[in-house]
GROMACS .gro file of C-alpha atoms in nm:
model
  494
    1MET     CA    1   0.619  -3.715   1.489
    2ALA     CA    2   0.881  -3.855   1.729
    3THR     CA    3   1.246  -3.848   1.631
    4GLY     CA    4   1.585  -3.948   1.798
    5ILE     CA    5   1.788  -3.778   1.524
    6ALA     CA    6   1.998  -3.482   1.642
    7GLU     CA    7   1.844  -3.242   1.393
    8HIS     CA    8   1.927  -2.869   1.412
    9TYR     CA    9   1.655  -2.601   1.386
   10ASP     CA   10   1.617  -2.227   1.406
   11LEU     CA   11   1.383  -2.260   1.706
   12ILE     CA   12   1.250  -2.529   1.936
   13ILE     CA   13   0.946  -2.474   2.166
   14ARG     CA   14   0.970  -2.750   2.430
   15ASN     CA   15   0.733  -2.892   2.676
   16GLY     CA   16   0.428  -2.699   2.579
   17ASP     CA   17   0.068  -2.811   2.585
   18VAL     CA   18   0.000  -2.803   2.211
   19ILE     CA   19  -0.341  -2.688   2.106
   20ASP     CA   20  -0.322  -2.739   1.743
   21GLY     CA   21  -0.612  -2.544   1.609
   22THR     CA   22  -0.824  -2.837   1.495
   23GLY     CA   23  -1.027  -2.856   1.813
   24ALA     CA   24  -0.844  -3.171   1.927
   25PRO     CA   25  -0.748  -3.227   2.283
   26ARG     CA   26  -0.427  -3.060   2.384
   27ARG     CA   27  -0.108  -3.276   2.407
   28ARG     CA   28   0.242  -3.236   2.550
   29ALA     CA   29   0.490  -3.184   2.255
   30ASP     CA   30   0.785  -2.994   2.130
   31ILE     CA   31   0.770  -2.788   1.810
   32ALA     CA   32   1.067  -2.708   1.584
   33VAL     CA   33   1.084  -2.422   1.338
   34ARG     CA   34   1.318  -2.400   1.042
   35GLN     CA   35   1.312  -2.129   0.768
   36GLY     CA   36   0.976  -1.998   0.878
   37GLU     CA   37   0.788  -2.333   0.869
   38ILE     CA   38   0.701  -2.587   1.133
   39ALA     CA   39   0.969  -2.857   1.066
   40ALA     CA   40   0.902  -3.109   1.337
   41LEU     CA   41   0.642  -3.183   1.605
   42GLY     CA   42   0.671  -3.441   1.889
   43ASN     CA   43   0.939  -3.559   2.125
   44LEU     CA   44   1.251  -3.363   2.009
   45GLY     CA   45   1.473  -3.433   2.301
   46ASN     CA   46   1.790  -3.490   2.101
   47ALA     CA   47   1.742  -3.190   1.869
   48HIS     CA   48   1.920  -2.865   1.886
   49ALA     CA   49   1.826  -2.514   1.788
   50ASP     CA   50   1.969  -2.158   1.762
   51ALA     CA   51   1.700  -2.052   2.015
   52GLU     CA   52   1.482  -2.251   2.257
   53ILE     CA   53   1.177  -2.170   2.469
   54ASP     CA   54   1.070  -2.373   2.767
   55ALA     CA   55   0.683  -2.362   2.729
   56ASN     CA   56   0.615  -2.588   3.041
   57GLY     CA   57   0.277  -2.498   3.182
   58LEU     CA   58   0.192  -2.286   2.876
   59ALA     CA   59  -0.038  -2.332   2.584
   60VAL     CA   60   0.121  -2.344   2.232
   61ALA     CA   61  -0.135  -2.253   1.962
   62PRO     CA   62  -0.142  -2.136   1.610
   63GLY     CA   63  -0.121  -1.758   1.575
   64PHE     CA   64  -0.463  -1.605   1.614
   65ILE     CA   65  -0.651  -1.486   1.309
   66ASP     CA   66  -0.856  -1.166   1.351
   67THR     CA   67  -1.129  -1.219   1.093
   68HIS     CA   68  -1.292  -0.883   1.119
   69THR     CA   69  -1.070  -0.575   1.135
   70HIS     CA   70  -1.057  -0.213   1.019
   71ASP     CA   71  -0.687  -0.208   1.041
   72ASP     CA   72  -0.628  -0.142   0.665
   73TRP     CA   73  -0.441   0.178   0.739
   74MET     CA   74  -0.321   0.093   1.085
   75VAL     CA   75  -0.066  -0.153   0.945
   76PHE     CA   76   0.113   0.145   0.793
   77GLN     CA   77   0.045   0.401   1.058
   78SER     CA   78   0.140   0.181   1.352
   79PRO     CA   79   0.324  -0.112   1.197
   80GLU     CA   80   0.427  -0.252   1.537
   81MET     CA   81   0.048  -0.337   1.572
   82LEU     CA   82   0.059  -0.351   1.957
   83SER     CA   83  -0.310  -0.390   1.994
   84LYS     CA   84  -0.294  -0.708   1.794
   85VAL     CA   85   0.045  -0.846   1.894
   86THR     CA   86  -0.031  -0.828   2.262
   87GLN     CA   87  -0.339  -1.037   2.198
   88GLY     CA   88  -0.143  -1.310   2.017
   89VAL     CA   89  -0.286  -1.216   1.673
   90THR     CA   90  -0.063  -1.295   1.385
   91THR     CA   91  -0.294  -1.245   1.088
   92ILE     CA   92  -0.567  -0.982   1.022
   93ILE     CA   93  -0.846  -0.962   0.758
   94ALA     CA   94  -0.905  -0.605   0.657
   95GLY     CA   95  -1.163  -0.435   0.443
   96ASN     CA   96  -1.466  -0.535   0.626
   97CYS     CA   97  -1.820  -0.379   0.644
   98GLY     CA   98  -1.790  -0.255   0.292
   99ILE     CA   99  -1.496  -0.029   0.371
  100SER     CA  100  -1.158  -0.090   0.198
  101LEU     CA  101  -0.872   0.154   0.130
  102PHE     CA  102  -0.882   0.070  -0.230
  103PRO     CA  103  -0.963   0.132  -0.510
  104LEU     CA  104  -1.021   0.494  -0.422
  105VAL     CA  105  -0.781   0.789  -0.444
  106THR     CA  106  -0.904   1.118  -0.299
  107ASP     CA  107  -0.794   1.395  -0.078
  108ALA     CA  108  -1.154   1.477   0.023
  109ILE     CA  109  -1.316   1.338   0.335
  110PRO     CA  110  -1.521   1.045   0.213
  111PRO     CA  111  -1.877   0.986   0.336
  112ALA     CA  112  -1.927   0.804   0.668
  113PRO     CA  113  -1.832   0.540   0.755
  114LEU     CA  114  -1.547   0.549   0.514
  115ASP     CA  115  -1.409   0.838   0.713
  116ILE     CA  116  -1.292   0.588   0.983
  117MET     CA  117  -0.973   0.543   0.768
  118ARG     CA  118  -0.804   0.861   0.884
  119GLY     CA  119  -0.488   0.802   0.680
  120GLY     CA  120  -0.661   0.893   0.359
  121TYR     CA  121  -0.742   0.706   0.052
  122ARG     CA  122  -0.434   0.678  -0.168
  123PHE     CA  123  -0.434   0.323  -0.309
  124GLU     CA  124  -0.577   0.287  -0.662
  125SER     CA  125  -0.568  -0.097  -0.651
  126VAL     CA  126  -0.501  -0.410  -0.442
  127ARG     CA  127  -0.165  -0.426  -0.629
  128ALA     CA  128  -0.076  -0.077  -0.499
  129TYR     CA  129  -0.167  -0.164  -0.144
  130ARG     CA  130   0.015  -0.494  -0.165
  131ALA     CA  131   0.325  -0.337  -0.303
  132SER     CA  132   0.331  -0.081  -0.028
  133PHE     CA  133   0.296  -0.344   0.238
  134ALA     CA  134   0.576  -0.543   0.083
  135VAL     CA  135   0.806  -0.236   0.125
  136ASN     CA  136   0.666  -0.143   0.465
  137PRO     CA  137   0.545  -0.453   0.640
  138ALA     CA  138   0.384  -0.472   0.978
  139ALA     CA  139   0.410  -0.708   1.266
  140VAL     CA  140   0.115  -0.910   1.141
  141ASN     CA  141   0.010  -1.073   0.819
  142VAL     CA  142  -0.261  -0.901   0.614
  143ALA     CA  143  -0.537  -1.040   0.391
  144VAL     CA  144  -0.781  -0.798   0.226
  145LEU     CA  145  -1.135  -0.776   0.106
  146ILE     CA  146  -1.257  -0.519  -0.137
  147GLY     CA  147  -1.544  -0.308   0.003
  148GLN     CA  148  -1.882  -0.234  -0.154
  149SER     CA  149  -1.915   0.114   0.000
  150THR     CA  150  -1.573   0.211  -0.130
  151LEU     CA  151  -1.669   0.098  -0.478
  152ARG     CA  152  -1.993   0.296  -0.459
  153ALA     CA  153  -1.812   0.603  -0.337
  154ARG     CA  154  -1.575   0.576  -0.628
  155HIS     CA  155  -1.840   0.511  -0.904
  156VAL     CA  156  -2.192   0.589  -0.800
  157ALA     CA  157  -2.291   0.953  -0.861
  158GLN     CA  158  -2.595   0.940  -0.626
  159LEU     CA  159  -2.524   0.725  -0.319
  160GLY     CA  160  -2.879   0.745  -0.207
  161ALA     CA  161  -2.993   0.582  -0.530
  162ALA     CA  162  -2.952   0.257  -0.714
  163ALA     CA  163  -2.647   0.237  -0.939
  164SER     CA  164  -2.691   0.262  -1.307
  165ASP     CA  165  -2.598  -0.022  -1.544
  166ASP     CA  166  -2.282   0.168  -1.633
  167GLU     CA  167  -2.183   0.218  -1.269
  168ILE     CA  168  -2.251  -0.141  -1.182
  169GLU     CA  169  -2.024  -0.248  -1.470
  170ARG     CA  170  -1.736  -0.025  -1.350
  171MET     CA  171  -1.774  -0.170  -0.990
  172ARG     CA  172  -1.783  -0.526  -1.138
  173GLN     CA  173  -1.456  -0.457  -1.322
  174ASP     CA  174  -1.294  -0.337  -0.998
  175VAL     CA  175  -1.406  -0.651  -0.825
  176GLU     CA  176  -1.252  -0.869  -1.092
  177THR     CA  177  -0.929  -0.668  -1.082
  178ALA     CA  178  -0.913  -0.683  -0.697
  179LEU     CA  179  -0.956  -1.070  -0.698
  180GLN     CA  180  -0.694  -1.114  -0.965
  181GLN     CA  181  -0.461  -0.899  -0.768
  182GLY     CA  182  -0.490  -1.090  -0.439
  183ALA     CA  183  -0.803  -0.978  -0.260
  184ILE     CA  184  -0.972  -1.260  -0.087
  185GLY     CA  185  -1.321  -1.157  -0.147
  186VAL     CA  186  -1.579  -0.881  -0.119
  187SER     CA  187  -1.728  -0.713   0.183
  188THR     CA  188  -2.078  -0.554   0.171
  189GLY     CA  189  -2.221  -0.291   0.411
  190THR     CA  190  -2.577  -0.230   0.317
  191PHE     CA  191  -2.643  -0.113   0.677
  192TYR     CA  192  -2.449   0.201   0.596
  193PRO     CA  193  -2.577   0.511   0.395
  194PRO     CA  194  -2.331   0.476   0.098
  195SER     CA  195  -2.459   0.132   0.032
  196SER     CA  196  -2.810   0.108   0.175
  197ALA     CA  197  -2.969   0.190  -0.170
  198ALA     CA  198  -2.801  -0.103  -0.332
  199SER     CA  199  -3.042  -0.376  -0.415
  200GLU     CA  200  -2.977  -0.751  -0.399
  201GLU     CA  201  -2.964  -0.760  -0.766
  202GLU     CA  202  -2.703  -0.475  -0.774
  203ILE     CA  203  -2.480  -0.667  -0.533
  204VAL     CA  204  -2.498  -0.988  -0.726
  205ARG     CA  205  -2.422  -0.816  -1.053
  206MET     CA  206  -2.127  -0.619  -0.890
  207CYS     CA  207  -1.986  -0.939  -0.755
  208GLU     CA  208  -2.025  -1.147  -1.076
  209PRO     CA  209  -1.649  -1.218  -1.109
  210MET     CA  210  -1.681  -1.421  -0.788
  211ARG     CA  211  -1.885  -1.678  -0.976
  212ARG     CA  212  -1.576  -1.750  -1.189
  213LEU     CA  213  -1.287  -1.656  -0.951
  214GLY     CA  214  -1.432  -1.755  -0.623
  215GLY     CA  215  -1.350  -1.585  -0.286
  216VAL     CA  216  -1.545  -1.503   0.030
  217LEU     CA  217  -1.850  -1.286   0.061
  218VAL     CA  218  -1.846  -1.109   0.398
  219SER     CA  219  -2.163  -0.913   0.492
  220HIS     CA  220  -2.236  -0.639   0.732
  221MET     CA  221  -2.616  -0.702   0.681
  222ARG     CA  222  -2.883  -0.449   0.602
  223ASP     CA  223  -3.059  -0.486   0.943
  224GLU     CA  224  -2.943  -0.635   1.263
  225SER     CA  225  -3.266  -0.551   1.460
  226ASP     CA  226  -3.626  -0.601   1.378
  227ASN     CA  227  -3.579  -0.730   1.034
  228ILE     CA  228  -3.274  -0.947   1.092
  229ARG     CA  229  -3.434  -1.268   0.947
  230ASP     CA  230  -3.496  -1.092   0.626
  231SER     CA  231  -3.131  -0.973   0.623
  232ILE     CA  232  -2.991  -1.328   0.689
  233ASP     CA  233  -3.210  -1.456   0.408
  234GLU     CA  234  -3.088  -1.182   0.174
  235THR     CA  235  -2.722  -1.256   0.263
  236ALA     CA  236  -2.766  -1.626   0.197
  237ARG     CA  237  -2.944  -1.562  -0.137
  238ILE     CA  238  -2.652  -1.348  -0.257
  239GLY     CA  239  -2.396  -1.604  -0.140
  240LYS     CA  240  -2.586  -1.882  -0.316
  241ALA     CA  241  -2.625  -1.678  -0.636
  242LEU     CA  242  -2.242  -1.621  -0.638
  243ASN     CA  243  -2.176  -1.987  -0.522
  244VAL     CA  244  -1.915  -1.866  -0.273
  245SER     CA  245  -1.830  -1.906   0.107
  246THR     CA  246  -2.029  -1.651   0.300
  247VAL     CA  247  -1.970  -1.483   0.635
  248ILE     CA  248  -2.219  -1.289   0.843
  249SER     CA  249  -2.021  -1.012   1.007
  250HIS     CA  250  -2.035  -0.954   1.383
  251HIS     CA  251  -2.373  -1.130   1.427
  252LYS     CA  252  -2.575  -0.971   1.697
  253LEU     CA  253  -2.933  -0.865   1.792
  254VAL     CA  254  -2.971  -0.491   1.854
  255GLY     CA  255  -3.240  -0.316   2.048
  256LYS     CA  256  -3.419  -0.435   2.358
  257ARG     CA  257  -3.716  -0.586   2.182
  258ASN     CA  258  -3.477  -0.818   1.987
  259HIS     CA  259  -3.285  -0.944   2.298
  260GLY     CA  260  -3.312  -1.314   2.333
  261ARG     CA  261  -3.373  -1.381   1.959
  262SER     CA  262  -3.019  -1.529   1.905
  263ARG     CA  263  -3.138  -1.891   1.919
  264GLU     CA  264  -3.398  -1.817   1.662
  265THR     CA  265  -3.140  -1.653   1.423
  266LEU     CA  266  -2.880  -1.927   1.494
  267ALA     CA  267  -3.141  -2.190   1.407
  268GLN     CA  268  -3.208  -2.002   1.086
  269ILE     CA  269  -2.825  -1.984   0.998
  270LYS     CA  270  -2.780  -2.350   1.081
  271ASP     CA  271  -3.066  -2.441   0.849
  272LEU     CA  272  -2.919  -2.230   0.571
  273ALA     CA  273  -2.578  -2.366   0.626
  274ARG     CA  274  -2.699  -2.714   0.528
  275THR     CA  275  -2.731  -2.586   0.167
  276MET     CA  276  -2.427  -2.358   0.143
  277PRO     CA  277  -2.099  -2.266   0.317
  278LEU     CA  278  -2.235  -2.011   0.558
  279CYS     CA  279  -2.075  -1.902   0.893
  280LEU     CA  280  -2.032  -1.586   1.110
  281ASP     CA  281  -1.791  -1.396   1.328
  282CYS     CA  282  -1.862  -1.202   1.652
  283TYR     CA  283  -1.680  -1.002   1.917
  284PRO     CA  284  -1.719  -1.091   2.292
  285TYR     CA  285  -1.897  -0.780   2.407
  286ALA     CA  286  -2.252  -0.670   2.455
  287ALA     CA  287  -2.185  -0.330   2.302
  288SER     CA  288  -2.130  -0.232   1.930
  289SER     CA  289  -1.937   0.054   1.794
  290THR     CA  290  -1.978   0.239   1.463
  291MET     CA  291  -2.052   0.577   1.327
  292LEU     CA  292  -2.280   0.801   1.541
  293ARG     CA  293  -2.636   0.784   1.409
  294PRO     CA  294  -2.890   0.993   1.593
  295GLU     CA  295  -3.173   0.769   1.479
  296ARG     CA  296  -3.024   0.484   1.698
  297VAL     CA  297  -3.045   0.680   2.022
  298MET     CA  298  -3.380   0.534   2.117
  299GLN     CA  299  -3.260   0.184   2.082
  300CYS     CA  300  -3.038   0.189   2.392
  301ASP     CA  301  -3.000   0.369   2.719
  302ARG     CA  302  -2.620   0.427   2.713
  303ILE     CA  303  -2.408   0.561   2.431
  304LEU     CA  304  -2.035   0.642   2.469
  305ILE     CA  305  -1.894   0.887   2.222
  306THR     CA  306  -1.564   0.758   2.065
  307TRP     CA  307  -1.500   1.071   1.852
  308SER     CA  308  -1.665   1.385   1.716
  309ALA     CA  309  -1.542   1.622   1.450
  310THR     CA  310  -1.756   1.901   1.585
  311HIS     CA  311  -1.681   1.851   1.945
  312PRO     CA  312  -1.351   1.666   1.995
  313ASP     CA  313  -1.367   1.702   2.373
  314ALA     CA  314  -1.673   1.474   2.373
  315ALA     CA  315  -1.458   1.163   2.306
  316GLY     CA  316  -1.479   0.933   2.605
  317ARG     CA  317  -1.797   1.085   2.746
  318TYR     CA  318  -2.140   0.938   2.763
  319LEU     CA  319  -2.417   1.088   2.548
  320GLU     CA  320  -2.658   1.125   2.840
  321ASP     CA  321  -2.407   1.332   3.036
  322ILE     CA  322  -2.332   1.556   2.738
  323ALA     CA  323  -2.701   1.603   2.673
  324ALA     CA  324  -2.758   1.700   3.043
  325ASP     CA  325  -2.464   1.952   3.033
  326TRP     CA  326  -2.605   2.113   2.720
  327GLY     CA  327  -2.963   2.108   2.828
  328ARG     CA  328  -3.060   1.913   2.518
  329SER     CA  329  -3.230   1.582   2.453
  330ARG     CA  330  -3.006   1.294   2.367
  331HIS     CA  331  -3.124   1.295   2.008
  332GLU     CA  332  -3.040   1.669   1.980
  333ALA     CA  333  -2.703   1.621   2.138
  334ALA     CA  334  -2.623   1.337   1.895
  335GLN     CA  335  -2.708   1.556   1.603
  336MET     CA  336  -2.480   1.820   1.725
  337LEU     CA  337  -2.196   1.569   1.746
  338VAL     CA  338  -2.200   1.427   1.412
  339PRO     CA  339  -1.987   1.329   1.225
  340GLY     CA  340  -1.856   1.106   1.493
  341GLY     CA  341  -1.841   0.756   1.633
  342ALA     CA  342  -2.005   0.586   1.927
  343VAL     CA  343  -2.027   0.273   2.143
  344TYR     CA  344  -2.389   0.157   2.174
  345PHE     CA  345  -2.470  -0.057   2.479
  346ILE     CA  346  -2.745  -0.216   2.269
  347MET     CA  347  -2.704  -0.595   2.299
  348ASP     CA  348  -2.798  -0.873   2.548
  349GLU     CA  349  -2.522  -1.072   2.714
  350GLY     CA  350  -2.714  -1.394   2.680
  351ASP     CA  351  -2.722  -1.345   2.300
  352VAL     CA  352  -2.347  -1.281   2.297
  353ARG     CA  353  -2.281  -1.606   2.468
  354ASP     CA  354  -2.515  -1.807   2.246
  355ILE     CA  355  -2.362  -1.655   1.929
  356LEU     CA  356  -2.011  -1.700   2.051
  357ALA     CA  357  -2.074  -2.064   2.142
  358TYR     CA  358  -2.221  -2.147   1.802
  359PRO     CA  359  -1.984  -2.403   1.637
  360ASP     CA  360  -1.929  -2.204   1.316
  361THR     CA  361  -1.855  -1.868   1.489
  362MET     CA  362  -1.516  -1.718   1.431
  363VAL     CA  363  -1.369  -1.441   1.634
  364GLY     CA  364  -1.321  -1.084   1.500
  365SER     CA  365  -1.243  -0.777   1.698
  366ASP     CA  366  -1.408  -0.514   1.478
  367GLY     CA  367  -1.203  -0.246   1.648
  368ILE     CA  368  -1.164   0.093   1.503
  369PRO     CA  369  -0.816   0.213   1.567
  370SER     CA  370  -0.872   0.570   1.445
  371ASP     CA  371  -1.133   0.636   1.729
  372GLU     CA  372  -1.015   0.871   2.001
  373THR     CA  373  -1.166   0.641   2.262
  374PRO     CA  374  -1.200   0.312   2.096
  375HIS     CA  375  -1.415   0.015   2.186
  376PRO     CA  376  -1.212  -0.219   2.419
  377ARG     CA  377  -1.254  -0.488   2.161
  378LEU     CA  378  -0.956  -0.328   1.977
  379TRP     CA  379  -0.720  -0.439   2.252
  380GLY     CA  380  -0.900  -0.717   2.440
  381THR     CA  381  -1.103  -0.957   2.208
  382PHE     CA  382  -0.890  -1.268   2.192
  383PRO     CA  383  -0.775  -1.289   2.558
  384ARG     CA  384  -1.138  -1.210   2.665
  385VAL     CA  385  -1.255  -1.516   2.478
  386LEU     CA  386  -0.982  -1.735   2.618
  387GLY     CA  387  -0.996  -1.605   2.962
  388HIS     CA  388  -1.340  -1.480   3.049
  389TYR     CA  389  -1.552  -1.704   2.833
  390ALA     CA  390  -1.357  -2.025   2.802
  391ARG     CA  391  -1.171  -2.048   3.132
  392ASP     CA  392  -1.385  -1.847   3.380
  393MET     CA  393  -1.736  -1.909   3.244
  394GLY     CA  394  -1.674  -2.253   3.086
  395LEU     CA  395  -1.871  -2.153   2.783
  396PHE     CA  396  -1.658  -2.398   2.585
  397PRO     CA  397  -1.324  -2.581   2.620
  398LEU     CA  398  -1.003  -2.394   2.560
  399GLU     CA  399  -0.936  -2.617   2.251
  400ARG     CA  400  -1.261  -2.504   2.102
  401ALA     CA  401  -1.191  -2.138   2.176
  402VAL     CA  402  -0.861  -2.180   1.998
  403HIS     CA  403  -1.019  -2.343   1.702
  404LYS     CA  404  -1.252  -2.055   1.649
  405MET     CA  405  -0.968  -1.808   1.625
  406THR     CA  406  -0.737  -2.027   1.416
  407GLY     CA  407  -0.826  -2.339   1.229
  408LEU     CA  408  -1.189  -2.243   1.166
  409ALA     CA  409  -1.096  -1.901   1.039
  410ALA     CA  410  -0.814  -2.027   0.814
  411GLN     CA  411  -1.050  -2.289   0.663
  412ARG     CA  412  -1.336  -2.047   0.603
  413PHE     CA  413  -1.115  -1.784   0.436
  414GLY     CA  414  -0.882  -2.025   0.255
  415LEU     CA  415  -0.561  -1.911   0.429
  416GLU     CA  416  -0.329  -2.177   0.311
  417ARG     CA  417  -0.087  -2.338   0.556
  418ARG     CA  418  -0.212  -2.135   0.844
  419GLY     CA  419  -0.444  -2.190   1.145
  420GLU     CA  420  -0.311  -2.533   1.249
  421LEU     CA  421   0.014  -2.649   1.406
  422ARG     CA  422   0.128  -2.916   1.164
  423ILE     CA  423   0.448  -2.990   0.979
  424GLY     CA  424   0.490  -2.783   0.665
  425HIS     CA  425   0.264  -2.503   0.794
  426VAL     CA  426   0.382  -2.151   0.830
  427ALA     CA  427   0.527  -2.096   1.190
  428ASP     CA  428   0.277  -1.840   1.300
  429ILE     CA  429   0.267  -1.940   1.669
  430THR     CA  430   0.121  -1.793   1.991
  431ILE     CA  431   0.221  -1.910   2.335
  432PHE     CA  432   0.003  -1.805   2.628
  433ASP     CA  433  -0.064  -1.890   2.986
  434PRO     CA  434  -0.412  -2.042   3.020
  435ALA     CA  435  -0.432  -1.962   3.388
  436THR     CA  436  -0.362  -1.591   3.354
  437ILE     CA  437  -0.469  -1.481   3.007
  438GLN     CA  438  -0.722  -1.207   3.040
  439ASP     CA  439  -0.832  -0.871   2.884
  440ARG     CA  440  -0.762  -0.547   3.071
  441ALA     CA  441  -0.921  -0.300   2.830
  442THR     CA  442  -1.247  -0.148   2.958
  443PHE     CA  443  -1.494   0.101   2.810
  444ASP     CA  444  -1.360   0.375   3.030
  445ASP     CA  445  -0.992   0.279   2.984
  446PRO     CA  446  -0.991   0.097   2.648
  447GLN     CA  447  -0.626   0.100   2.538
  448GLN     CA  448  -0.487  -0.131   2.802
  449PRO     CA  449  -0.292  -0.437   2.670
  450SER     CA  450  -0.410  -0.777   2.774
  451VAL     CA  451  -0.210  -1.007   2.996
  452GLY     CA  452  -0.109  -1.380   2.962
  453VAL     CA  453   0.033  -1.384   2.604
  454ARG     CA  454   0.404  -1.475   2.647
  455HIS     CA  455   0.550  -1.532   2.293
  456VAL     CA  456   0.432  -1.461   1.951
  457PHE     CA  457   0.598  -1.562   1.622
  458VAL     CA  458   0.518  -1.478   1.267
  459ALA     CA  459   0.675  -1.709   1.006
  460GLY     CA  460   0.918  -1.802   1.285
  461ALA     CA  461   1.022  -1.438   1.365
  462ALA     CA  462   0.941  -1.323   1.708
  463THR     CA  463   0.704  -1.019   1.754
  464MET     CA  464   0.676  -1.073   2.131
  465ARG     CA  465   0.908  -1.247   2.377
  466ASP     CA  466   0.853  -1.301   2.740
  467GLY     CA  467   0.535  -1.088   2.737
  468VAL     CA  468   0.719  -0.785   2.580
  469PRO     CA  469   0.655  -0.678   2.210
  470ILE     CA  470   0.968  -0.663   2.010
  471GLY     CA  471   1.016  -0.320   1.859
  472GLY     CA  472   1.105  -0.317   1.486
  473SER     CA  473   1.003  -0.674   1.418
  474ARG     CA  474   0.786  -0.662   1.115
  475PRO     CA  475   0.770  -1.005   0.950
  476GLY     CA  476   0.410  -0.973   0.830
  477ARG     CA  477   0.317  -1.082   0.479
  478PHE     CA  478   0.042  -1.022   0.238
  479VAL     CA  479  -0.172  -1.334   0.241
  480THR     CA  480  -0.410  -1.457  -0.036
  481SER     CA  481  -0.677  -1.727  -0.041
  482THR     CA  482  -0.698  -2.074  -0.184
  483LEU     CA  483  -1.068  -1.992  -0.246
  484VAL     CA  484  -0.970  -1.743  -0.510
  485LYS     CA  485  -0.864  -1.910  -0.842
  486THR     CA  486  -0.611  -1.629  -0.919
  487GLY     CA  487  -0.372  -1.396  -0.724
  488ARG     CA  488  -0.219  -1.680  -0.519
  489GLN     CA  489   0.142  -1.559  -0.541
  490ALA     CA  490   0.147  -1.377  -0.208
  491ASP     CA  491   0.364  -1.639   0.001
  492SER     CA  492   0.645  -1.652  -0.259
  493THR     CA  493   0.903  -1.626   0.019
  494LEU     CA  494   0.771  -1.952   0.166
   0.00000   0.00000   0.00000
């Protein structure tokens, strides 16, 4: 929209290359912000503002949406959220892989992988979590899923067995309450011990409120190796039974004998997506990170220990080196290190590229902030996509890369008035240098901030200016989903 009227705004971003989040070609334009919203977009030469930014030579994009995080507790423990702000992230989705901080209250150490939440389980409901965030907000917006493994840890007496009818009913009630209080959906984690005994029928019955209330089903599938096709089919059947938008978490092929199967699985997903809303997310690395499981040792040659309760000094060391020092096999050494976490160099780079390039793949970091030596994806995911894969490798145009981490994510999760730069949308904005943006975090030095992100705004409030995070700026809000028929009062301030 062009205007010659001398309007006054809170902020004007001038001369930037606007990449609006839809996938459309970039265009030169100014953007004006007033009261936390995008108020004008076009040639704003005669307008005035309290603050102005010259974005000449820079890309102006919607704030990035991290669709897959485990930052549930981090937003309280480290509300400045440096690992996200320095990447240009303005909104996170927490509660993935079946792990959410609610509705569980306990002082005991929960079963792995719930123990990645080192702050403790103290929120009895989404309402309690939401209220705490309202009083103690972070530098990013937060949307939350309720986790299957958390529900099982709360209600199922024997985690290694199927839930009883009464236990399923109590989990079902918790799902309904969570959706009514603002959760955007349910995450499952049947790959993990607390939920692996849950049948497809149990999950459908537990999630029954989604048939009426809607939401998003997000699945860390039962198997990402030899039986991955069966797991994809199971995930799709559950999503269809509930009639909800469905997301396959961090799609990958693990183990050498499965390398190269991504084109097979992506074709399967594409075929299923013709009959249901099905998409996926991924992180741009050929190594995964999760709880240390000795049975996975034979699936890959290199394993990096991220933390160990029994041997804290093992964090940051490779399992093969530890095993050699101890005179043990790698499997024996892994058994001695549990409980713990690990990075598994278990994937093929070609598969990573194919999955990342799939049109309906969103970007999610899946970082674990409590790890002593975290996977570099915690600090580097989004600049790595923009710098390494889009600019340097030419895997896809920059506009498409931005769409994956903005407009596509907002659409699939129903994040209203986010994900695109358009008048009336919330002014979550990231400004970066396409020529220099790049991740700096490595597996051996994983907590290095990325470079190239210049300015970040959340609802018009700056969380980064001139490449420097602004201490004490915590404009984040609790965000709900238009895909859920209740609990949509989160953005009452806008």
